[in-house]
Coordinates of C-alpha atoms and ligand atoms in Angstrom, one line a residue:
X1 CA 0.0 0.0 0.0
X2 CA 3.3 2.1 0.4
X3 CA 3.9 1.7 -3.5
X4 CA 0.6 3.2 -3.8
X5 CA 0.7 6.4 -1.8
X6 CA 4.2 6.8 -3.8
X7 CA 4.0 9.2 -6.4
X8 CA 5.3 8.2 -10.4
X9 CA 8.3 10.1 -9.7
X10 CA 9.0 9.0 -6.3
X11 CA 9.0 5.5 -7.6
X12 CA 11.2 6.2 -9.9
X13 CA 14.1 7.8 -8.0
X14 CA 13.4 5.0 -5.5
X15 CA 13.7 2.7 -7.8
X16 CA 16.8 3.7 -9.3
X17 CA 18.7 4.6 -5.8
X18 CA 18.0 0.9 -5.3
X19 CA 19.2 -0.4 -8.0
X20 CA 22.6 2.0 -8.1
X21 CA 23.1 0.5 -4.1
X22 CA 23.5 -2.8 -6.0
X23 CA 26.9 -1.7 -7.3
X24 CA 25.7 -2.9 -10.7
X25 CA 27.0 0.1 -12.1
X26 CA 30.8 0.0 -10.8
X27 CA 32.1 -2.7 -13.3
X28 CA 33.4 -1.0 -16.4
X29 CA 32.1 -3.3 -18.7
X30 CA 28.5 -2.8 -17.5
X31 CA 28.7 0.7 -18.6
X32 CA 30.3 0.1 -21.3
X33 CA 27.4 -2.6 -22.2
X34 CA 24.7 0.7 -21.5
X35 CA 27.1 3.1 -23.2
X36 CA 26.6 0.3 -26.9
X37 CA 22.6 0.2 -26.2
X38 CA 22.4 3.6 -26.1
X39 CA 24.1 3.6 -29.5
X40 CA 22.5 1.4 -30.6
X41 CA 18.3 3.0 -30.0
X42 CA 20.3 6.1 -31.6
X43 CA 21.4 4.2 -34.8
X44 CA 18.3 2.0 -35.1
X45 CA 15.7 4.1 -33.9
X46 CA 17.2 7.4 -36.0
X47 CA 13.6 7.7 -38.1
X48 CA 11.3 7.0 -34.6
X49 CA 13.3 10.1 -33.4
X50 CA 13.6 12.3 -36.8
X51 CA 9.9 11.4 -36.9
X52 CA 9.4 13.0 -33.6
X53 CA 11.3 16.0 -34.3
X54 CA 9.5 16.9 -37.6
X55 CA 6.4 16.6 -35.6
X56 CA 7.5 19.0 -32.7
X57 CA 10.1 21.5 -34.3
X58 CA 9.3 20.7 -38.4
X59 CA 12.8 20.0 -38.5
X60 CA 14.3 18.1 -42.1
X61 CA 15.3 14.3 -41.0
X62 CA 18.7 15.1 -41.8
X63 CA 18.4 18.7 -39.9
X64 CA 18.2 16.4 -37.4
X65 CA 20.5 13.7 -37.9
X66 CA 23.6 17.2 -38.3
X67 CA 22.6 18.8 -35.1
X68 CA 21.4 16.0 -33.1
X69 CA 22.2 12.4 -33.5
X70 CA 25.4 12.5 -35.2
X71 CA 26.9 14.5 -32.3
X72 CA 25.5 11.9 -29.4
X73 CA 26.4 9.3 -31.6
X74 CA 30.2 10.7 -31.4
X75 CA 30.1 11.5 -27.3
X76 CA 29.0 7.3 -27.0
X77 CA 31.8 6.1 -28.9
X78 CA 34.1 8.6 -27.3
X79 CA 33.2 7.7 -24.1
X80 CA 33.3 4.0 -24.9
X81 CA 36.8 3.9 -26.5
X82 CA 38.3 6.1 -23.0
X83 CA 36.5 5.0 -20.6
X84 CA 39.3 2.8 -19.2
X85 CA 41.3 6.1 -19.1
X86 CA 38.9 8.4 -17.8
X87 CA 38.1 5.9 -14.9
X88 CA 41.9 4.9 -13.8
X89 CA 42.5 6.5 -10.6
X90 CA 45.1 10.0 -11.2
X91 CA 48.1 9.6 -9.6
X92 CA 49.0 13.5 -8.9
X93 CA 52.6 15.3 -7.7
X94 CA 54.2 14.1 -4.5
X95 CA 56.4 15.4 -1.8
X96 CA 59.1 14.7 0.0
X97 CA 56.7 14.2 2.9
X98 CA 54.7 11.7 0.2
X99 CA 57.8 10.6 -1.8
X100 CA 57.2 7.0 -0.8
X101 CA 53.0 6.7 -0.3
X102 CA 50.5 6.3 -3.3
X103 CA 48.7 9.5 -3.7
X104 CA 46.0 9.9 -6.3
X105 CA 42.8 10.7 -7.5
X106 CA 39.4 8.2 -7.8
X107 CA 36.8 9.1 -9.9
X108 CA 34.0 7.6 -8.1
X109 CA 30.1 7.4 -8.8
X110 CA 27.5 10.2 -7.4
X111 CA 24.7 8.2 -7.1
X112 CA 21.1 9.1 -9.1
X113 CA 21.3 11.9 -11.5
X114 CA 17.9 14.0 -12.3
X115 CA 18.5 15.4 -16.1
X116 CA 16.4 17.9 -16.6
X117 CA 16.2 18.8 -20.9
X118 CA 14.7 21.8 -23.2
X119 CA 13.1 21.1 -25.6
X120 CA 15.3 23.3 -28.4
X121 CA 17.2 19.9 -28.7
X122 CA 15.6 17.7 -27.8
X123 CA 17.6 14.7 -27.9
X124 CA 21.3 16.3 -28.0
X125 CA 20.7 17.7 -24.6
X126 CA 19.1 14.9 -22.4
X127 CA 21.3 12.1 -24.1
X128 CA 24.9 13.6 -24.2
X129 CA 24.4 14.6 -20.0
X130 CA 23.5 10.6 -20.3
X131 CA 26.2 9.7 -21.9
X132 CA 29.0 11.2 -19.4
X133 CA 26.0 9.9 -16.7
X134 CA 26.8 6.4 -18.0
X135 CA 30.0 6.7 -18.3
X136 CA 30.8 7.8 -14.5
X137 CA 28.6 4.9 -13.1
X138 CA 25.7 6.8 -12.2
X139 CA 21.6 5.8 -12.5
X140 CA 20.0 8.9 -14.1
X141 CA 16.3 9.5 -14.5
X142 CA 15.8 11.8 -17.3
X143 CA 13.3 14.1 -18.2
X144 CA 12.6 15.8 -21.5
X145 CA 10.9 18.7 -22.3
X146 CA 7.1 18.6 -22.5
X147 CA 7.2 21.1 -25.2
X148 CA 8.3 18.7 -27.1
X149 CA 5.7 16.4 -26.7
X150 CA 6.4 13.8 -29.5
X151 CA 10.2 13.7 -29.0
X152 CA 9.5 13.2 -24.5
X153 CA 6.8 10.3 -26.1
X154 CA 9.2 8.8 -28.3
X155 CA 11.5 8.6 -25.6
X156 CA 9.5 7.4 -22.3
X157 CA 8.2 4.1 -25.0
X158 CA 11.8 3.3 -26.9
X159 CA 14.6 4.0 -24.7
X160 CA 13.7 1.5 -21.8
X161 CA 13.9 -1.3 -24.5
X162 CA 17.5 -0.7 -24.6
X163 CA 18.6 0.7 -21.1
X164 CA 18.3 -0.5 -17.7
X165 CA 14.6 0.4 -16.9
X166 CA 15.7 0.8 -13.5
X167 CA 19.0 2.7 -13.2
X168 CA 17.9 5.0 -16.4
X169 CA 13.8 5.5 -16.1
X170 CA 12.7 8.4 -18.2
X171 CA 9.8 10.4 -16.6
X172 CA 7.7 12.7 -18.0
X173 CA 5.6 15.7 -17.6
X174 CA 5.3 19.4 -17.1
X175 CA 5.8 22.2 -14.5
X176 CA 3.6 20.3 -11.6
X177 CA 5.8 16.6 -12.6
X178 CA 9.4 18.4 -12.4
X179 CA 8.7 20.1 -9.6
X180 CA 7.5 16.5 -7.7
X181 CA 10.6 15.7 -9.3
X182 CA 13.2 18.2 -7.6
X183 CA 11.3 17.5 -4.1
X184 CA 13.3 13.9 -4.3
X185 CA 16.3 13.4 -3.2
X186 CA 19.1 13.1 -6.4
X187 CA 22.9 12.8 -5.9
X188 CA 23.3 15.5 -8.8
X189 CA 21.3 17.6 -11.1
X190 CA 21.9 18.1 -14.7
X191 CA 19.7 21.0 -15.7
X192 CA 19.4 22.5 -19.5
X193 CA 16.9 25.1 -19.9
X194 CA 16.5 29.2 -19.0
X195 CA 18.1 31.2 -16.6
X196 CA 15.0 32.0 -14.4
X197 CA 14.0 28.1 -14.1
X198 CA 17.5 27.7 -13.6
X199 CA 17.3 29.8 -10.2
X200 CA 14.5 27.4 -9.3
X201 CA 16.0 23.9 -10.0
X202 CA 19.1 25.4 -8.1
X203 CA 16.7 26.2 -5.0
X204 CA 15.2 23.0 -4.9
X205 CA 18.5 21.2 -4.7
X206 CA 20.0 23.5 -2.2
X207 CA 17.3 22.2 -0.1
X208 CA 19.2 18.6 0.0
X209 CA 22.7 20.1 -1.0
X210 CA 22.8 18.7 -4.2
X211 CA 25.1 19.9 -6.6
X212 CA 23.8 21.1 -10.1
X213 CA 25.4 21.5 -13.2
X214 CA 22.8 24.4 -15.1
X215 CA 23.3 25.0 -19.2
X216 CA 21.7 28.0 -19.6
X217 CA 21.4 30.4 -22.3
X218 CA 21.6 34.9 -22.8
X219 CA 22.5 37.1 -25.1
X220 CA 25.9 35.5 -27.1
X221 CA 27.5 39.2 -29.3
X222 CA 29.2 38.3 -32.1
X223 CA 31.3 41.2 -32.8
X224 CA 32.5 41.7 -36.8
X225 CA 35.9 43.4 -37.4
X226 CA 35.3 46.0 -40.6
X227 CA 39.0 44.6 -41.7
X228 CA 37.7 41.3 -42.0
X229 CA 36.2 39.0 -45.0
X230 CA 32.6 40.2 -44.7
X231 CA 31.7 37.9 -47.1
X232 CA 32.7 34.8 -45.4
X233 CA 31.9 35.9 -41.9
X234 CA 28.8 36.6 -43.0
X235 CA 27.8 33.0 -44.1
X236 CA 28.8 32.1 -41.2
X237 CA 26.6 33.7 -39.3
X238 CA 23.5 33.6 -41.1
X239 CA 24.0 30.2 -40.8
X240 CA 24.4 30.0 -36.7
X241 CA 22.0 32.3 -36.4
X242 CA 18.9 30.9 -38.1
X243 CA 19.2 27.3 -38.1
X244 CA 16.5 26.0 -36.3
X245 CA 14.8 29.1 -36.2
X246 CA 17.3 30.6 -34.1
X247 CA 16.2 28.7 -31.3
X248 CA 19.9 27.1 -30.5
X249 CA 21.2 28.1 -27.0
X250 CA 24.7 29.2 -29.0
X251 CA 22.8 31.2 -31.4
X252 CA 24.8 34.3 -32.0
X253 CA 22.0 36.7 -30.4
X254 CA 23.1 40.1 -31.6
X255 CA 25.7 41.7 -33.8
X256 CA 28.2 44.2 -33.1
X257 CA 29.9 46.1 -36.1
X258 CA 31.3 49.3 -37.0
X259 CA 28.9 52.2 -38.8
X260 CA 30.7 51.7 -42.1
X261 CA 30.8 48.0 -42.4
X262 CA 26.6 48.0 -41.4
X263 CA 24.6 48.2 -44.8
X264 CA 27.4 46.1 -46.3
X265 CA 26.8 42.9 -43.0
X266 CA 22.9 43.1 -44.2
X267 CA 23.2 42.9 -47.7
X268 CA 25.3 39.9 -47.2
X269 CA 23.4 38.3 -44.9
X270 CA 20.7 38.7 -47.1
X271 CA 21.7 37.2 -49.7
X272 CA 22.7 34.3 -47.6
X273 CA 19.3 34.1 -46.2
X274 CA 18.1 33.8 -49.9
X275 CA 20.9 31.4 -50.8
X276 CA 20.2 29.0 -48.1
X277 CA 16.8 28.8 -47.4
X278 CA 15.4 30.3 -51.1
X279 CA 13.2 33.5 -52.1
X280 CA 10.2 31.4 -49.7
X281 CA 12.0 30.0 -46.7
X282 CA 7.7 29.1 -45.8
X283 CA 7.9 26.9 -48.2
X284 CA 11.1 25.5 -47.8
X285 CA 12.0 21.9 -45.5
X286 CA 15.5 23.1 -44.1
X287 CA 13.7 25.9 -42.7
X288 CA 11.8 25.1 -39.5
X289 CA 8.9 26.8 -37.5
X290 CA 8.8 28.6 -33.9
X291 CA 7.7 25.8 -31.0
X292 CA 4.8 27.3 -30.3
X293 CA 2.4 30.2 -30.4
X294 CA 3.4 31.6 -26.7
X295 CA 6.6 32.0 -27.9
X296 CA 5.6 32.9 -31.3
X297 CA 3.6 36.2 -29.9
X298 CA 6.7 36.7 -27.4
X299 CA 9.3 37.1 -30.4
X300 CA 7.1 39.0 -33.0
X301 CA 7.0 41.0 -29.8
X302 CA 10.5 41.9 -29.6
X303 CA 10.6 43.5 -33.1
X304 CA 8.5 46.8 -31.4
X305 CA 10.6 49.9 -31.8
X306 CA 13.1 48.5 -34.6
X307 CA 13.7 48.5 -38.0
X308 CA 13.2 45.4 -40.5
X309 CA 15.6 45.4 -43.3
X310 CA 15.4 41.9 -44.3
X311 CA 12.3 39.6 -43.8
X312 CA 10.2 40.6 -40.7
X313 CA 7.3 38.4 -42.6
X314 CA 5.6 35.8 -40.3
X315 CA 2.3 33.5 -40.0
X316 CA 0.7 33.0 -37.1
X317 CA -1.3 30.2 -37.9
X318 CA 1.8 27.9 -38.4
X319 CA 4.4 29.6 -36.3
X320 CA 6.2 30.9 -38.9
X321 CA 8.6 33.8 -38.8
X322 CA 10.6 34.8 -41.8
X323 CA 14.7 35.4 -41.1
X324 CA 14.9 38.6 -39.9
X325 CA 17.3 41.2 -39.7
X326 CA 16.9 44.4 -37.7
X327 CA 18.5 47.8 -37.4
X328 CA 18.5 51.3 -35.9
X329 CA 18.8 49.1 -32.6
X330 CA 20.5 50.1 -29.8
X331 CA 21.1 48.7 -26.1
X332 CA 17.9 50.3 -24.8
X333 CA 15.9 48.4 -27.3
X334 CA 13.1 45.8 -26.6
X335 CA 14.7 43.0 -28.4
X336 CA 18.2 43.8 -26.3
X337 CA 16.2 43.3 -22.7
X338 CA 16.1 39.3 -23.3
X339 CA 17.5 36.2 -25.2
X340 CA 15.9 36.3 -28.6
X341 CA 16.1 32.4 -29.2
X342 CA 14.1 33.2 -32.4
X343 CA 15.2 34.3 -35.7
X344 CA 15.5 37.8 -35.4
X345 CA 19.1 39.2 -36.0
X346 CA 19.7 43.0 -34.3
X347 CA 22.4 45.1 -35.4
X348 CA 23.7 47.3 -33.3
X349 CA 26.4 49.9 -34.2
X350 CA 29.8 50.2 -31.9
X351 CA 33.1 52.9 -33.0
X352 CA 35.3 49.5 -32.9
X353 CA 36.8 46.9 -30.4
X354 CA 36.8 49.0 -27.3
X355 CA 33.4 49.9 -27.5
X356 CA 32.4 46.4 -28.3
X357 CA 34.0 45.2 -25.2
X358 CA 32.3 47.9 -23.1
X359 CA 29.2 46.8 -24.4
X360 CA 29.8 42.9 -23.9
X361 CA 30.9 43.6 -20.1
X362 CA 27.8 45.9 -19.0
X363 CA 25.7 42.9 -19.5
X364 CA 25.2 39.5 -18.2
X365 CA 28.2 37.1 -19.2
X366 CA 27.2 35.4 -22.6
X367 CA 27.1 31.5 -23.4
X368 CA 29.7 32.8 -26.3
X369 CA 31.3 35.5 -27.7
X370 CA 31.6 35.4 -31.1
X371 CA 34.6 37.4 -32.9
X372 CA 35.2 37.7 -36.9
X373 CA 39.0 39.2 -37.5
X374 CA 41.6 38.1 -39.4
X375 CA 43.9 40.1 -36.3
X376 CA 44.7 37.3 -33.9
X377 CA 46.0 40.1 -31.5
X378 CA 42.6 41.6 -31.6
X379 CA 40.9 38.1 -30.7
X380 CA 43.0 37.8 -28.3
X381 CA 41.9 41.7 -26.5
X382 CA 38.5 40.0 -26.7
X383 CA 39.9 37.6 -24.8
X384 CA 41.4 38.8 -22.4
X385 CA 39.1 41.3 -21.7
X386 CA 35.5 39.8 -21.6
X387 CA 34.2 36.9 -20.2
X388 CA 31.5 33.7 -21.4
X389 CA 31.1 30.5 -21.2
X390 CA 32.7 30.2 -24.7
X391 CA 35.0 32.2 -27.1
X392 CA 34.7 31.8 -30.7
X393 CA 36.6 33.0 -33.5
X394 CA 35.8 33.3 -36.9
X395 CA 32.8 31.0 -36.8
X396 CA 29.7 29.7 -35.3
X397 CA 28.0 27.1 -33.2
X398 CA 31.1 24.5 -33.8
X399 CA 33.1 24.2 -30.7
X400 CA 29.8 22.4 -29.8
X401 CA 31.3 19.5 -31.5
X402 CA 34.8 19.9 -30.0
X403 CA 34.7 17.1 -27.5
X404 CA 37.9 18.0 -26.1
X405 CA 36.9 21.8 -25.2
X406 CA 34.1 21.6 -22.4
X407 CA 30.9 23.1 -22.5
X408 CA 28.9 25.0 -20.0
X409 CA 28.2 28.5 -18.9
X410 CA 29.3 31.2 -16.4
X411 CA 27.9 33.6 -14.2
X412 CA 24.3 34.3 -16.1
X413 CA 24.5 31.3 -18.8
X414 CA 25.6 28.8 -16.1
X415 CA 27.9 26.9 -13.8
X416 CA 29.9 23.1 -14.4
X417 CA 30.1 21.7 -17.8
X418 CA 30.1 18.4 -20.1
X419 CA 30.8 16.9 -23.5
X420 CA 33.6 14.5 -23.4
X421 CA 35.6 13.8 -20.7
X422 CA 34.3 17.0 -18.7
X423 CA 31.0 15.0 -18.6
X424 CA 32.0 12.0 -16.9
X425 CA 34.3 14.4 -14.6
X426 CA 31.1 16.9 -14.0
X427 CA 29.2 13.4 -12.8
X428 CA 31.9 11.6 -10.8
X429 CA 33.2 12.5 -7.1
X430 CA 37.1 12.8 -7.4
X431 CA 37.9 11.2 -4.3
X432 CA 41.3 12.3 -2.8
X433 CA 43.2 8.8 -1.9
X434 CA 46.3 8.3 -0.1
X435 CA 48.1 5.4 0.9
X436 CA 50.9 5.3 3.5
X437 CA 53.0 2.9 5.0
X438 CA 53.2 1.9 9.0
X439 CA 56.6 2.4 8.4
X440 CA 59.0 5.2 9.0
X441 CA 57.7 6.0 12.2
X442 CA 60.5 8.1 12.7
X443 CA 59.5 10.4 10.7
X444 CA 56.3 11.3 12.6
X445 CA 58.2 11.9 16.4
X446 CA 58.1 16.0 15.5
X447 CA 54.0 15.9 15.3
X448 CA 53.6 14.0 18.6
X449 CA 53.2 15.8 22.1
X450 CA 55.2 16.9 23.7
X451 CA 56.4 19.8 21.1
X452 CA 59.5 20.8 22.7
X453 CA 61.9 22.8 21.4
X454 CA 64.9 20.6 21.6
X455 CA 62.2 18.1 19.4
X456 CA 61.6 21.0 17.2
X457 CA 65.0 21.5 16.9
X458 CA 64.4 25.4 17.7
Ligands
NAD501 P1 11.7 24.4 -21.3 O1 10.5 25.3 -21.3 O2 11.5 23.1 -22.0 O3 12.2 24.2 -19.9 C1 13.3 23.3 -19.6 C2 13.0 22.3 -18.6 O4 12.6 22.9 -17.4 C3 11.8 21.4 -19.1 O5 12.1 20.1 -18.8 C4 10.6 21.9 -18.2 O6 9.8 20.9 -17.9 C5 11.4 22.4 -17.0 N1 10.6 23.5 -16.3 C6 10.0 24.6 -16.9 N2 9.5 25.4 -16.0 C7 9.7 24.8 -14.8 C8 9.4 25.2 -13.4 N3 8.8 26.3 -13.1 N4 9.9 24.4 -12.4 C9 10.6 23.3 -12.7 N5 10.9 22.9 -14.0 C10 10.5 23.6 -15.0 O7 12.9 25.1 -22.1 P2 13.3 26.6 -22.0 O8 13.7 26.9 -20.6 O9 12.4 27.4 -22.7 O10 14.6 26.4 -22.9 C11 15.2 27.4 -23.6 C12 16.4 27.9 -22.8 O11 17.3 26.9 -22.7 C13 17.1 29.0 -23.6 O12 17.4 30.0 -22.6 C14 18.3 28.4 -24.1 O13 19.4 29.3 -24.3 C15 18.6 27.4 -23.0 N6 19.4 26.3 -23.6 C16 20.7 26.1 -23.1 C17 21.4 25.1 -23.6 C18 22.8 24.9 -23.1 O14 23.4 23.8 -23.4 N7 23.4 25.8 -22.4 C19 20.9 24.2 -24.5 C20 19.6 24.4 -24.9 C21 18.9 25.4 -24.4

């Protein structure tokens, strides 16, 4: 009768605590075994979960196969090919006073990981926190975004034919389910969404002092140098900025540019907007629609008090919201006071570098900074002189794939990180060890009372 007074959620993290005390999940190879049937629903169930994301985002099947499955499918294998490396305990410097003892770190388990996903991505950001979840030895219960309602479906029915039902249960549902969810008890939580639920999921785990890792978004500038190759850099950015809708976490929100360089940025982007997504980007598959019609009314929203120069078309009734590019914006505008995550592209004039900076540093800290130069020394300012989660250089949205660079936020866009070996690190204890010998008790007579002087040797 117990069972029954237990809520779904309860259950679950019951379910999988009990499971994790079993120690099933200390043996390498029984990761390793998760780690290959987690590959395995990716690889086999690819058009169950394209399928999904048409239905929720009307993403292209191979939109989604780019900037989803392909990039999990690369973290598994990773993690499965090092994972004999990343678990080895880390011998680290001695001393004379440890020249002859065993001194290292052990990456040990947490326990029962809550991941918590958006629904932006909605795969790529509850599986890769699963893989390095895996990978450390931890159960995780996992739940996806009920805005994307196919994609959560599609994952509550498959997955558990390939995982561990109990160490890896998925749970869904909405506000009222998560928040049931953060009254348990987890041993870590993994959250991916927006800043001000952010502050709430870190609340909620203060309560048991659980540790969080939070990937959360902002405003990422992407500054443009006037002595740079327009041309290219534009390309670049009209592609990070609008693929899927511009509702990617790394979007570049805003651009930064010089006076002179401004007419030229949005007649190239432009044509890059017509080049990639054709004369109709309504019509056209590659080019997806807004996730729903609350944030539909919240974007066309932000558009008050600027000027469209390219696009600015939309249609309600499907979600749809042409590119858009916007000028005559400045730092007081309405589409400056909050992360786009739409496909509206501001412009907003600086005199060069210095002011650029000033205006990166009087706001929150970014996810990224984007910077187009071909002068490394001015990259490097940027550098220097800012702060985000991310720095990049000359192009968009791809350190993403760079497993060996970690991901994550700072300050405003987040705290901890993942991808690679920073995920299994982010979701293992590094227990300090150290092993001495009960010999050499010579050694110790200067610690032992009495401390005399003549002992001391002062
Ligand atoms: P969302 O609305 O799907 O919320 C994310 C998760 O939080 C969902 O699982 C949802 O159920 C849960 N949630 C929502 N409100 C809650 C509440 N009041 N209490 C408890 N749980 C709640 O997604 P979103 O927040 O709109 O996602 C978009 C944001 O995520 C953007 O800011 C984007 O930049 C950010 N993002 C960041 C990354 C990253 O890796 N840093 C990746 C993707 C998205």
């Amino acid at each position: 009768s117990d069972v029954h007074a237990m809520s779904r959620q309860q259950l679950a993290v019951q379910r999988a605590r009990k499971s994790f005390q079993t120690g099933k999940t200390k043996p390498l190879e029984s990761r390793i075994h998760q780690l290959r049937n987690l590959l395995r629903f990716v690889t086999e169930r690819r058009r169950d979960i394209a399928e999904a994301v048409k239905k929720d985002l009307s993403k292209s099947e191979h939109g989604t196969e780019l900037f989803e499955t392909l990039g999990v499918e690369g973290e598994i294998k990773l993690a499965i090919e090092k994972l004999a490396e990343w678990a080895a305990p880390r011998p680290v410097e001695k001393s004379l006073l440890t020249i002859s003892d065993e001194v290292f770190m052990h990456p040990e388990p947490l326990g029962v990981v809550l991941i918590i996903g958006a629904w932006n991505y909605p795969w790529a950001v509850t599986l890769q926190p699963l893989v390095g979840a895996i990978a450390a030895g931890n159960a995780a219960v996992i739940k996806p975004s009920e805005v994307c309602c196919h994609s959560a479906k599609v994952m509550e029915e498959l997955l558990p034919q390939y995982l561990d039902k109990d160490l890896y249960p998925v749970v869904t549902g909405g506000v009222p389910e998560t928040q049931e969810l953060l009254r348990q008890r987890f041993d870590h939580i993994f959250y991916t969404g927006s800043s001000a639920v952010g502050k709430l999921v870190m609340e909620a785990a203060a309560r048991n002092l659980t540790p969080v890792t939070l990937e959360l978004g902002g405003k990422s500038p992407c500054y443009i140098d006037k002595n740079c190759d327009i041309t290219v850099a534009c390309r670049r950015i009209t592609w990070g900025k609008f693929v899927n809708c511009g509702q990617t976490c790394i979007a570049p929100d805003y651009v930064l540019c010089d006076p002179s360089i401004q007419n030229r940025v949005q007649e190239e982007i432009k044509n890059c907007i017509k080049e990639f997504y054709t004369d109709d980007p309504k019509t056209f598959e590659d080019y997806g629609r807004i996730i729903n019609k609350r944030h539909f009314k919240r974007i066309m929203a932000l558009m008050e008090g600027s000027t469209v120069v390219v696009g600015g078309d939309s249609d309600e009734s499907q979600c749809y919201i042409a590119p858009t590019v916007l000028k005559n914006v400045t730092g007081e505008s309405k589409v400056m006071k909050e992360e786009i995550f739409g496909p509206l592209l501001p412009i907003i004039t600086v005199s060069g570098v210095d002011e650029a900076i000033q205006f990166i540093n009087e706001r929150e800290k970014p996810l990224v900074i984007y910077v187009f130069s071909n002068d490394n020394k001015l990259i490097k300012r940027v550098i220097a002189e800012t702060s985000s989660g991310a720095l990049l250089a000359n192009d968009c949205l791809v350190h993403f794939t760079v497993s060996s660079l970690p991901f994550g936020g700072v300050g405003n866009s987040g705290m901890g990180c993942y991808h690679g070996r920073y995920g299994f690190d982010q979701l293992s204890h590094m227990r300090s060890c150290l092993i001495k010998q009960l010999k050499m008790e010579g050694v110790n007579s200067m610690r032992y009372p009495p401390h005399t002087a003549k002992k001391l040797g002062w």
